[in-house]
């Protein structure tokens, strides 16, 4: 029956995702006013203190309930599926953490600023984190195949699609015509601007220590994945 597989965890995850979206996007929208009141560094710390614990809760809850609900399909034993899922997951991390930011600013060591980028992975997509999240969701939903994972993936993708509109809106408010020019030369859909001749991919822009750091982080996360799964299973959520 419908009620047999539609567990409460589905609705809890929807609530967690909605709460995270409000907190994360809300604080991003309030950034200009917040930086005026308490300064860029302190506001970055506040943003991290709200967003990071919320994200950790989401990750742990997802890991512990990923097989809840209805098993929609089962392809884990199909040849080629595992390498495909791992490959897509690796690609997703390269988009999720595109290294187009200053890591010292992320840590609030240097003064955090909002940058208008048009280099590196931004040439592929103006919103690489959205692209990475979609790829991650496709890979994990394919592998796990449960209704809980599907609900989680839909919620994550919807949040990142909203973030595309919200991010463009904030950049337009901050940079005006300069952002319009960048927007005209880039695309949200990966490689679209390149295919249309509005953008040129320059591989030498990826030869930076920051991109190497992202690659090493991705490989490290791959190695630590089993350890992370075991650690989260000890949390009684």
PDB file of C-alpha atoms in Angstrom:
ATOM      1  CA  UNK A   1       0.000   0.000   0.000  1.00  0.00           C
ATOM      2  CA  UNK A   2       0.943   3.640  -0.492  1.00  0.00           C
ATOM      3  CA  UNK A   3       1.370   4.206   3.244  1.00  0.00           C
ATOM      4  CA  UNK A   4       3.667   1.200   3.592  1.00  0.00           C
ATOM      5  CA  UNK A   5       6.555   2.763   1.671  1.00  0.00           C
ATOM      6  CA  UNK A   6       5.905   6.502   2.077  1.00  0.00           C
ATOM      7  CA  UNK A   7       7.838   6.749   5.317  1.00  0.00           C
ATOM      8  CA  UNK A   8       8.070   9.807   7.545  1.00  0.00           C
ATOM      9  CA  UNK A   9      11.699  10.199   6.477  1.00  0.00           C
ATOM     10  CA  UNK A  10      10.491  11.424   3.067  1.00  0.00           C
ATOM     11  CA  UNK A  11       8.700  14.368   4.683  1.00  0.00           C
ATOM     12  CA  UNK A  12      11.515  15.046   7.157  1.00  0.00           C
ATOM     13  CA  UNK A  13      13.982  15.290   4.269  1.00  0.00           C
ATOM     14  CA  UNK A  14      11.675  17.656   2.394  1.00  0.00           C
ATOM     15  CA  UNK A  15      11.500  19.820   5.522  1.00  0.00           C
ATOM     16  CA  UNK A  16      15.274  19.759   5.968  1.00  0.00           C
ATOM     17  CA  UNK A  17      15.850  20.704   2.338  1.00  0.00           C
ATOM     18  CA  UNK A  18      13.319  23.528   2.554  1.00  0.00           C
ATOM     19  CA  UNK A  19      14.914  24.820   5.754  1.00  0.00           C
ATOM     20  CA  UNK A  20      18.398  24.682   4.249  1.00  0.00           C
ATOM     21  CA  UNK A  21      17.227  26.507   1.120  1.00  0.00           C
ATOM     22  CA  UNK A  22      15.708  29.298   3.221  1.00  0.00           C
ATOM     23  CA  UNK A  23      18.788  29.609   5.435  1.00  0.00           C
ATOM     24  CA  UNK A  24      21.374  29.394   2.653  1.00  0.00           C
ATOM     25  CA  UNK A  25      19.645  31.521   0.010  1.00  0.00           C
ATOM     26  CA  UNK A  26      18.235  33.888   2.612  1.00  0.00           C
ATOM     27  CA  UNK A  27      21.649  34.643   4.059  1.00  0.00           C
ATOM     28  CA  UNK A  28      23.030  35.079   0.538  1.00  0.00           C
ATOM     29  CA  UNK A  29      20.294  37.624  -0.205  1.00  0.00           C
ATOM     30  CA  UNK A  30      20.993  39.478   3.042  1.00  0.00           C
ATOM     31  CA  UNK A  31      24.748  39.590   2.434  1.00  0.00           C
ATOM     32  CA  UNK A  32      25.008  43.243   1.280  1.00  0.00           C
ATOM     33  CA  UNK A  33      23.068  44.530   4.292  1.00  0.00           C
ATOM     34  CA  UNK A  34      24.745  42.091   6.686  1.00  0.00           C
ATOM     35  CA  UNK A  35      28.243  43.091   5.570  1.00  0.00           C
ATOM     36  CA  UNK A  36      27.380  46.721   6.167  1.00  0.00           C
ATOM     37  CA  UNK A  37      26.240  45.934   9.700  1.00  0.00           C
ATOM     38  CA  UNK A  38      28.905  43.484  10.928  1.00  0.00           C
ATOM     39  CA  UNK A  39      31.567  43.446   8.204  1.00  0.00           C
ATOM     40  CA  UNK A  40      32.406  40.908   5.461  1.00  0.00           C
ATOM     41  CA  UNK A  41      34.547  38.572   7.584  1.00  0.00           C
ATOM     42  CA  UNK A  42      32.089  38.234  10.457  1.00  0.00           C
ATOM     43  CA  UNK A  43      29.198  37.784   8.048  1.00  0.00           C
ATOM     44  CA  UNK A  44      31.109  34.990   6.264  1.00  0.00           C
ATOM     45  CA  UNK A  45      31.636  33.294   9.633  1.00  0.00           C
ATOM     46  CA  UNK A  46      27.921  33.661  10.407  1.00  0.00           C
ATOM     47  CA  UNK A  47      27.041  32.222   7.003  1.00  0.00           C
ATOM     48  CA  UNK A  48      29.310  29.226   7.628  1.00  0.00           C
ATOM     49  CA  UNK A  49      28.018  28.648  11.158  1.00  0.00           C
ATOM     50  CA  UNK A  50      24.476  28.373   9.787  1.00  0.00           C
ATOM     51  CA  UNK A  51      25.061  26.619   6.456  1.00  0.00           C
ATOM     52  CA  UNK A  52      27.715  24.039   7.306  1.00  0.00           C
ATOM     53  CA  UNK A  53      25.978  22.368  10.287  1.00  0.00           C
ATOM     54  CA  UNK A  54      22.725  22.339   8.300  1.00  0.00           C
ATOM     55  CA  UNK A  55      24.527  20.678   5.388  1.00  0.00           C
ATOM     56  CA  UNK A  56      26.110  18.078   7.701  1.00  0.00           C
ATOM     57  CA  UNK A  57      22.684  17.188   9.095  1.00  0.00           C
ATOM     58  CA  UNK A  58      21.340  16.774   5.551  1.00  0.00           C
ATOM     59  CA  UNK A  59      24.242  14.536   4.522  1.00  0.00           C
ATOM     60  CA  UNK A  60      23.977  12.306   7.597  1.00  0.00           C
ATOM     61  CA  UNK A  61      20.204  12.004   7.310  1.00  0.00           C
ATOM     62  CA  UNK A  62      20.453  11.141   3.626  1.00  0.00           C
ATOM     63  CA  UNK A  63      23.098   8.475   4.187  1.00  0.00           C
ATOM     64  CA  UNK A  64      21.103   6.873   6.993  1.00  0.00           C
ATOM     65  CA  UNK A  65      17.774   6.812   5.129  1.00  0.00           C
ATOM     66  CA  UNK A  66      18.815   6.473   1.485  1.00  0.00           C
ATOM     67  CA  UNK A  67      17.169   3.057   1.156  1.00  0.00           C
ATOM     68  CA  UNK A  68      13.867   4.135   2.742  1.00  0.00           C
ATOM     69  CA  UNK A  69      10.630   3.871   0.813  1.00  0.00           C
ATOM     70  CA  UNK A  70       9.886   2.071  -2.414  1.00  0.00           C
ATOM     71  CA  UNK A  71      12.642   0.402  -4.451  1.00  0.00           C
ATOM     72  CA  UNK A  72      11.858   1.860  -7.874  1.00  0.00           C
ATOM     73  CA  UNK A  73      14.615   0.022  -9.741  1.00  0.00           C
ATOM     74  CA  UNK A  74      17.673  -2.089  -8.990  1.00  0.00           C
ATOM     75  CA  UNK A  75      20.662  -1.759 -11.317  1.00  0.00           C
ATOM     76  CA  UNK A  76      23.559  -2.193  -8.885  1.00  0.00           C
ATOM     77  CA  UNK A  77      24.362  -5.586 -10.364  1.00  0.00           C
ATOM     78  CA  UNK A  78      24.214  -4.444 -13.977  1.00  0.00           C
ATOM     79  CA  UNK A  79      27.678  -4.445 -15.619  1.00  0.00           C
ATOM     80  CA  UNK A  80      29.055  -0.966 -16.201  1.00  0.00           C
ATOM     81  CA  UNK A  81      26.692   0.830 -13.827  1.00  0.00           C
ATOM     82  CA  UNK A  82      29.171   1.149 -10.952  1.00  0.00           C
ATOM     83  CA  UNK A  83      31.958   2.695 -13.089  1.00  0.00           C
ATOM     84  CA  UNK A  84      29.375   5.038 -14.623  1.00  0.00           C
ATOM     85  CA  UNK A  85      28.149   6.156 -11.196  1.00  0.00           C
ATOM     86  CA  UNK A  86      31.681   6.723  -9.887  1.00  0.00           C
ATOM     87  CA  UNK A  87      32.662   8.622 -13.034  1.00  0.00           C
ATOM     88  CA  UNK A  88      29.602  10.867 -12.853  1.00  0.00           C
ATOM     89  CA  UNK A  89      30.181  11.434  -9.140  1.00  0.00           C
ATOM     90  CA  UNK A  90      33.783  12.482  -9.783  1.00  0.00           C
ATOM     91  CA  UNK A  91      32.713  14.883 -12.514  1.00  0.00           C
ATOM     92  CA  UNK A  92      30.011  16.300 -10.253  1.00  0.00           C
ATOM     93  CA  UNK A  93      32.581  17.262  -7.608  1.00  0.00           C
ATOM     94  CA  UNK A  94      34.660  19.120 -10.183  1.00  0.00           C
ATOM     95  CA  UNK A  95      31.588  21.254 -10.880  1.00  0.00           C
ATOM     96  CA  UNK A  96      30.378  21.482  -7.276  1.00  0.00           C
ATOM     97  CA  UNK A  97      33.748  22.845  -6.133  1.00  0.00           C
ATOM     98  CA  UNK A  98      34.965  24.695  -9.236  1.00  0.00           C
ATOM     99  CA  UNK A  99      37.931  26.452  -7.570  1.00  0.00           C
ATOM    100  CA  UNK A 100      36.975  29.799  -9.078  1.00  0.00           C
ATOM    101  CA  UNK A 101      37.014  31.316  -5.602  1.00  0.00           C
ATOM    102  CA  UNK A 102      39.752  32.498  -3.288  1.00  0.00           C
ATOM    103  CA  UNK A 103      40.065  29.879  -0.542  1.00  0.00           C
ATOM    104  CA  UNK A 104      41.403  32.482   1.893  1.00  0.00           C
ATOM    105  CA  UNK A 105      38.189  34.450   1.400  1.00  0.00           C
ATOM    106  CA  UNK A 106      36.080  31.327   1.981  1.00  0.00           C
ATOM    107  CA  UNK A 107      37.826  30.875   5.313  1.00  0.00           C
ATOM    108  CA  UNK A 108      37.385  34.624   6.048  1.00  0.00           C
ATOM    109  CA  UNK A 109      41.170  34.977   6.427  1.00  0.00           C
ATOM    110  CA  UNK A 110      41.162  37.452   3.558  1.00  0.00           C
ATOM    111  CA  UNK A 111      38.307  39.901   3.176  1.00  0.00           C
ATOM    112  CA  UNK A 112      35.435  38.014   1.475  1.00  0.00           C
ATOM    113  CA  UNK A 113      34.282  39.594  -1.771  1.00  0.00           C
ATOM    114  CA  UNK A 114      31.800  38.835  -4.536  1.00  0.00           C
ATOM    115  CA  UNK A 115      33.727  38.253  -7.768  1.00  0.00           C
ATOM    116  CA  UNK A 116      32.475  38.425 -11.331  1.00  0.00           C
ATOM    117  CA  UNK A 117      34.219  35.449 -12.959  1.00  0.00           C
ATOM    118  CA  UNK A 118      34.354  34.481 -16.625  1.00  0.00           C
ATOM    119  CA  UNK A 119      37.284  32.077 -16.621  1.00  0.00           C
ATOM    120  CA  UNK A 120      37.927  28.399 -16.041  1.00  0.00           C
ATOM    121  CA  UNK A 121      34.840  26.310 -15.498  1.00  0.00           C
ATOM    122  CA  UNK A 122      32.595  29.389 -15.730  1.00  0.00           C
ATOM    123  CA  UNK A 123      33.231  29.250 -19.483  1.00  0.00           C
ATOM    124  CA  UNK A 124      31.511  25.852 -19.448  1.00  0.00           C
ATOM    125  CA  UNK A 125      28.601  26.924 -17.232  1.00  0.00           C
ATOM    126  CA  UNK A 126      27.871  30.166 -15.402  1.00  0.00           C
ATOM    127  CA  UNK A 127      26.432  28.072 -12.545  1.00  0.00           C
ATOM    128  CA  UNK A 128      28.761  25.085 -12.154  1.00  0.00           C
ATOM    129  CA  UNK A 129      27.446  24.141  -8.728  1.00  0.00           C
ATOM    130  CA  UNK A 130      23.977  23.600 -10.182  1.00  0.00           C
ATOM    131  CA  UNK A 131      25.451  21.417 -12.923  1.00  0.00           C
ATOM    132  CA  UNK A 132      27.450  19.424 -10.388  1.00  0.00           C
ATOM    133  CA  UNK A 133      24.406  18.907  -8.176  1.00  0.00           C
ATOM    134  CA  UNK A 134      22.304  17.656 -11.093  1.00  0.00           C
ATOM    135  CA  UNK A 135      25.044  15.200 -12.116  1.00  0.00           C
ATOM    136  CA  UNK A 136      25.460  14.014  -8.513  1.00  0.00           C
ATOM    137  CA  UNK A 137      21.724  13.489  -8.133  1.00  0.00           C
ATOM    138  CA  UNK A 138      21.473  11.571 -11.412  1.00  0.00           C
ATOM    139  CA  UNK A 139      24.333   9.276 -10.408  1.00  0.00           C
ATOM    140  CA  UNK A 140      23.123   8.535  -6.897  1.00  0.00           C
ATOM    141  CA  UNK A 141      19.461   8.185  -7.835  1.00  0.00           C
ATOM    142  CA  UNK A 142      20.451   5.722 -10.565  1.00  0.00           C
ATOM    143  CA  UNK A 143      22.568   3.704  -8.138  1.00  0.00           C
ATOM    144  CA  UNK A 144      20.229   3.637  -5.125  1.00  0.00           C
ATOM    145  CA  UNK A 145      16.895   3.677  -6.938  1.00  0.00           C
ATOM    146  CA  UNK A 146      14.599   4.375  -3.971  1.00  0.00           C
ATOM    147  CA  UNK A 147      11.733   6.803  -3.601  1.00  0.00           C
ATOM    148  CA  UNK A 148      13.571   8.541  -0.732  1.00  0.00           C
ATOM    149  CA  UNK A 149      16.613   9.186  -2.904  1.00  0.00           C
ATOM    150  CA  UNK A 150      14.407  10.394  -5.753  1.00  0.00           C
ATOM    151  CA  UNK A 151      12.596  12.840  -3.442  1.00  0.00           C
ATOM    152  CA  UNK A 152      15.941  14.084  -2.093  1.00  0.00           C
ATOM    153  CA  UNK A 153      17.344  14.553  -5.588  1.00  0.00           C
ATOM    154  CA  UNK A 154      14.284  16.448  -6.801  1.00  0.00           C
ATOM    155  CA  UNK A 155      14.515  18.772  -3.792  1.00  0.00           C
ATOM    156  CA  UNK A 156      18.233  19.410  -4.305  1.00  0.00           C
ATOM    157  CA  UNK A 157      17.829  20.109  -8.017  1.00  0.00           C
ATOM    158  CA  UNK A 158      14.903  22.470  -7.437  1.00  0.00           C
ATOM    159  CA  UNK A 159      16.937  24.390  -4.859  1.00  0.00           C
ATOM    160  CA  UNK A 160      19.861  24.764  -7.238  1.00  0.00           C
ATOM    161  CA  UNK A 161      17.601  25.816 -10.106  1.00  0.00           C
ATOM    162  CA  UNK A 162      16.232  28.518  -7.818  1.00  0.00           C
ATOM    163  CA  UNK A 163      19.819  29.439  -6.955  1.00  0.00           C
ATOM    164  CA  UNK A 164      20.509  30.028 -10.663  1.00  0.00           C
ATOM    165  CA  UNK A 165      17.812  32.691 -10.802  1.00  0.00           C
ATOM    166  CA  UNK A 166      18.678  34.034  -7.368  1.00  0.00           C
ATOM    167  CA  UNK A 167      22.396  34.204  -8.104  1.00  0.00           C
ATOM    168  CA  UNK A 168      21.918  36.012 -11.410  1.00  0.00           C
ATOM    169  CA  UNK A 169      19.578  38.449  -9.718  1.00  0.00           C
ATOM    170  CA  UNK A 170      22.126  39.267  -6.999  1.00  0.00           C
ATOM    171  CA  UNK A 171      24.970  39.631  -9.496  1.00  0.00           C
ATOM    172  CA  UNK A 172      22.842  41.934 -11.650  1.00  0.00           C
ATOM    173  CA  UNK A 173      22.056  44.088  -8.611  1.00  0.00           C
ATOM    174  CA  UNK A 174      25.751  44.313  -7.718  1.00  0.00           C
ATOM    175  CA  UNK A 175      27.425  44.652 -11.137  1.00  0.00           C
ATOM    176  CA  UNK A 176      24.692  45.924 -13.461  1.00  0.00           C
ATOM    177  CA  UNK A 177      25.797  46.152 -17.101  1.00  0.00           C
ATOM    178  CA  UNK A 178      29.088  44.366 -16.404  1.00  0.00           C
ATOM    179  CA  UNK A 179      27.123  41.285 -15.377  1.00  0.00           C
ATOM    180  CA  UNK A 180      24.877  41.631 -18.432  1.00  0.00           C
ATOM    181  CA  UNK A 181      28.000  41.435 -20.606  1.00  0.00           C
ATOM    182  CA  UNK A 182      29.243  38.303 -18.811  1.00  0.00           C
ATOM    183  CA  UNK A 183      25.776  36.752 -18.984  1.00  0.00           C
ATOM    184  CA  UNK A 184      25.696  37.337 -22.746  1.00  0.00           C
ATOM    185  CA  UNK A 185      29.003  35.485 -23.146  1.00  0.00           C
ATOM    186  CA  UNK A 186      28.199  32.551 -20.856  1.00  0.00           C
ATOM    187  CA  UNK A 187      25.420  30.009 -20.428  1.00  0.00           C
ATOM    188  CA  UNK A 188      23.726  28.072 -17.660  1.00  0.00           C
ATOM    189  CA  UNK A 189      23.541  24.897 -19.767  1.00  0.00           C
ATOM    190  CA  UNK A 190      27.031  23.315 -19.949  1.00  0.00           C
ATOM    191  CA  UNK A 191      28.989  24.004 -23.159  1.00  0.00           C
ATOM    192  CA  UNK A 192      26.044  25.835 -24.794  1.00  0.00           C
ATOM    193  CA  UNK A 193      27.852  29.186 -25.037  1.00  0.00           C
ATOM    194  CA  UNK A 194      30.922  27.411 -26.441  1.00  0.00           C
ATOM    195  CA  UNK A 195      28.835  25.553 -29.032  1.00  0.00           C
ATOM    196  CA  UNK A 196      27.158  28.826 -30.024  1.00  0.00           C
ATOM    197  CA  UNK A 197      30.495  30.608 -30.437  1.00  0.00           C
ATOM    198  CA  UNK A 198      29.852  33.038 -27.586  1.00  0.00           C
ATOM    199  CA  UNK A 199      32.647  31.557 -25.474  1.00  0.00           C
ATOM    200  CA  UNK A 200      35.999  29.846 -25.973  1.00  0.00           C
ATOM    201  CA  UNK A 201      37.340  27.151 -23.694  1.00  0.00           C
ATOM    202  CA  UNK A 202      40.918  27.831 -22.564  1.00  0.00           C
ATOM    203  CA  UNK A 203      42.461  24.722 -21.038  1.00  0.00           C
ATOM    204  CA  UNK A 204      45.451  26.587 -19.604  1.00  0.00           C
ATOM    205  CA  UNK A 205      43.074  28.293 -17.147  1.00  0.00           C
ATOM    206  CA  UNK A 206      42.599  24.934 -15.437  1.00  0.00           C
ATOM    207  CA  UNK A 207      46.339  24.595 -14.775  1.00  0.00           C
ATOM    208  CA  UNK A 208      46.100  26.231 -11.376  1.00  0.00           C
ATOM    209  CA  UNK A 209      46.883  24.951  -7.871  1.00  0.00           C
ATOM    210  CA  UNK A 210      43.263  25.478  -6.836  1.00  0.00           C
ATOM    211  CA  UNK A 211      41.977  23.077  -9.495  1.00  0.00           C
ATOM    212  CA  UNK A 212      44.593  20.522  -8.445  1.00  0.00           C
ATOM    213  CA  UNK A 213      43.333  20.927  -4.889  1.00  0.00           C
ATOM    214  CA  UNK A 214      39.771  20.194  -5.993  1.00  0.00           C
ATOM    215  CA  UNK A 215      40.955  17.088  -7.864  1.00  0.00           C
ATOM    216  CA  UNK A 216      42.856  15.819  -4.823  1.00  0.00           C
ATOM    217  CA  UNK A 217      39.846  16.543  -2.606  1.00  0.00           C
ATOM    218  CA  UNK A 218      37.636  14.531  -4.972  1.00  0.00           C
ATOM    219  CA  UNK A 219      40.040  11.581  -4.915  1.00  0.00           C
ATOM    220  CA  UNK A 220      40.301  11.823  -1.130  1.00  0.00           C
ATOM    221  CA  UNK A 221      36.530  11.853  -0.755  1.00  0.00           C
ATOM    222  CA  UNK A 222      36.353   8.804  -3.022  1.00  0.00           C
ATOM    223  CA  UNK A 223      38.841   6.988  -0.771  1.00  0.00           C
ATOM    224  CA  UNK A 224      37.087   8.080   2.438  1.00  0.00           C
ATOM    225  CA  UNK A 225      33.568   7.289   1.185  1.00  0.00           C
ATOM    226  CA  UNK A 226      33.283   3.903   2.986  1.00  0.00           C
ATOM    227  CA  UNK A 227      34.615   5.433   6.199  1.00  0.00           C
ATOM    228  CA  UNK A 228      32.095   8.261   5.950  1.00  0.00           C
ATOM    229  CA  UNK A 229      29.251   5.799   5.432  1.00  0.00           C
ATOM    230  CA  UNK A 230      30.237   3.832   8.527  1.00  0.00           C
ATOM    231  CA  UNK A 231      30.640   6.990  10.598  1.00  0.00           C
ATOM    232  CA  UNK A 232      27.210   8.372   9.705  1.00  0.00           C
ATOM    233  CA  UNK A 233      25.562   5.021  10.464  1.00  0.00           C
ATOM    234  CA  UNK A 234      26.516   5.535  14.121  1.00  0.00           C
ATOM    235  CA  UNK A 235      24.362   8.678  14.311  1.00  0.00           C
ATOM    236  CA  UNK A 236      20.839   7.672  15.514  1.00  0.00           C
ATOM    237  CA  UNK A 237      18.833   9.793  13.063  1.00  0.00           C
TER     238      UNK A 237
END
